[in-house]
Amino acid sequence: MSTASRPSSALGRLWIFSPVYFDVESYLRLRDELTSALDAAGLGGLERRFLIIDDSAGLDPDMARLTRATDSQVIVAPFSLGHQRALVYGLRTASAQMKDDDLVVTLDADGEDQPADLPRLLAPLLADPASSRRVVLAARTRRRESFTFRMMYLCFKMLFVTATGTIIRSGNYAAFRGWFARNMLFHPYFDLCYSSSLVAFNMNLERVPCERGTRYAGQSRMTFLKLIMHGLRMLMPFADRIAIRGLVFFSSVIALTLAFGAWVVGIRLFTDRAIPGWATYSCLLALVLSGVALACILLLFTLFVQSQSLSMSRLDVHLRGSVDGS
């Protein structure tokens, strides 16, 4: 039976989560285009719930325009979290209202995650309703950014695959079942980064090629500094893999250094040849640099992870208060 011919009870309920930070105009267009895309794909039977996470923490007066629709709910963040953690906060807040077989979609509100791609993201989940652990991700095939940004992004992808052994080509545009939101989204990894945590768990992932769109209105608030912080957060859920690869690399460096040192000592003890002056200094320098580099990387990475985790450490108290008050 095709999705178009299924009754609404078979299709179930669809939750659509988007973080909004002073970008109501874009979201209004996004919601209209999402509705049109679902209707055009024969998915009009889905009971739709639009969940908007107000990342302005209640400071945006335009958010009142989003509460007028009966199928929409605004979740106000206690403070500005950023789009990644705002999504996690919204998902955790609404998870108690979900059923395990509900459909859940997350996407940005600015239009760069194109609504026309939504039916293709939902198709694998609708084709296999019994698979509660499947996660469908939008794999980016083309980006409409400046040359400078594309070069920086290419460098980041090379760094990411070197550090983690994983290729990252996805963002916030994802679809999964309510079971995943009710269970996996409370893992501490999601306190650090939403998009890369979806990849880090090695779940039943399916990637759907999607071209990145253009912003509907206004300008992006992603500064260069925020972009760097976002890139570091994406690495955090892979801390164990980074630690292992780093340990292997630095252990190899130290082993080569010790072998070089043994060669220098062997020349001194067992031959009459003079030891080159550069050999001794190079050996000492390599040992010092490898030790200092290893200590600094482990220290800085640990401190950064802890500082980012602290920003969400009390949200569980706020969440329980919201649930008890509902």
XYZ file of C-alpha atoms in Angstrom, residues 2-8 11 35-46 48 119 122 126:
24
model
C 1.401 3.407 -0.923
C 1.721 6.215 1.584
C -0.845 8.217 -0.370
C -3.527 5.551 0.120
C -2.921 4.869 3.797
C -5.409 6.207 6.316
C -4.242 8.882 8.763
C 0.565 7.303 8.829
C 2.699 21.843 4.525
C 2.644 22.167 0.731
C 5.439 19.602 0.309
C 3.682 17.039 2.505
C 0.337 17.533 0.750
C 1.951 17.266 -2.684
C 3.621 13.985 -1.676
C 0.341 12.452 -0.518
C 1.228 12.746 3.161
C -1.634 15.060 4.052
C -3.052 12.363 6.313
C -0.256 12.871 8.818
C 1.176 17.471 12.078
C 8.982 13.549 1.861
C 10.323 10.372 5.625
C 7.316 5.028 6.315
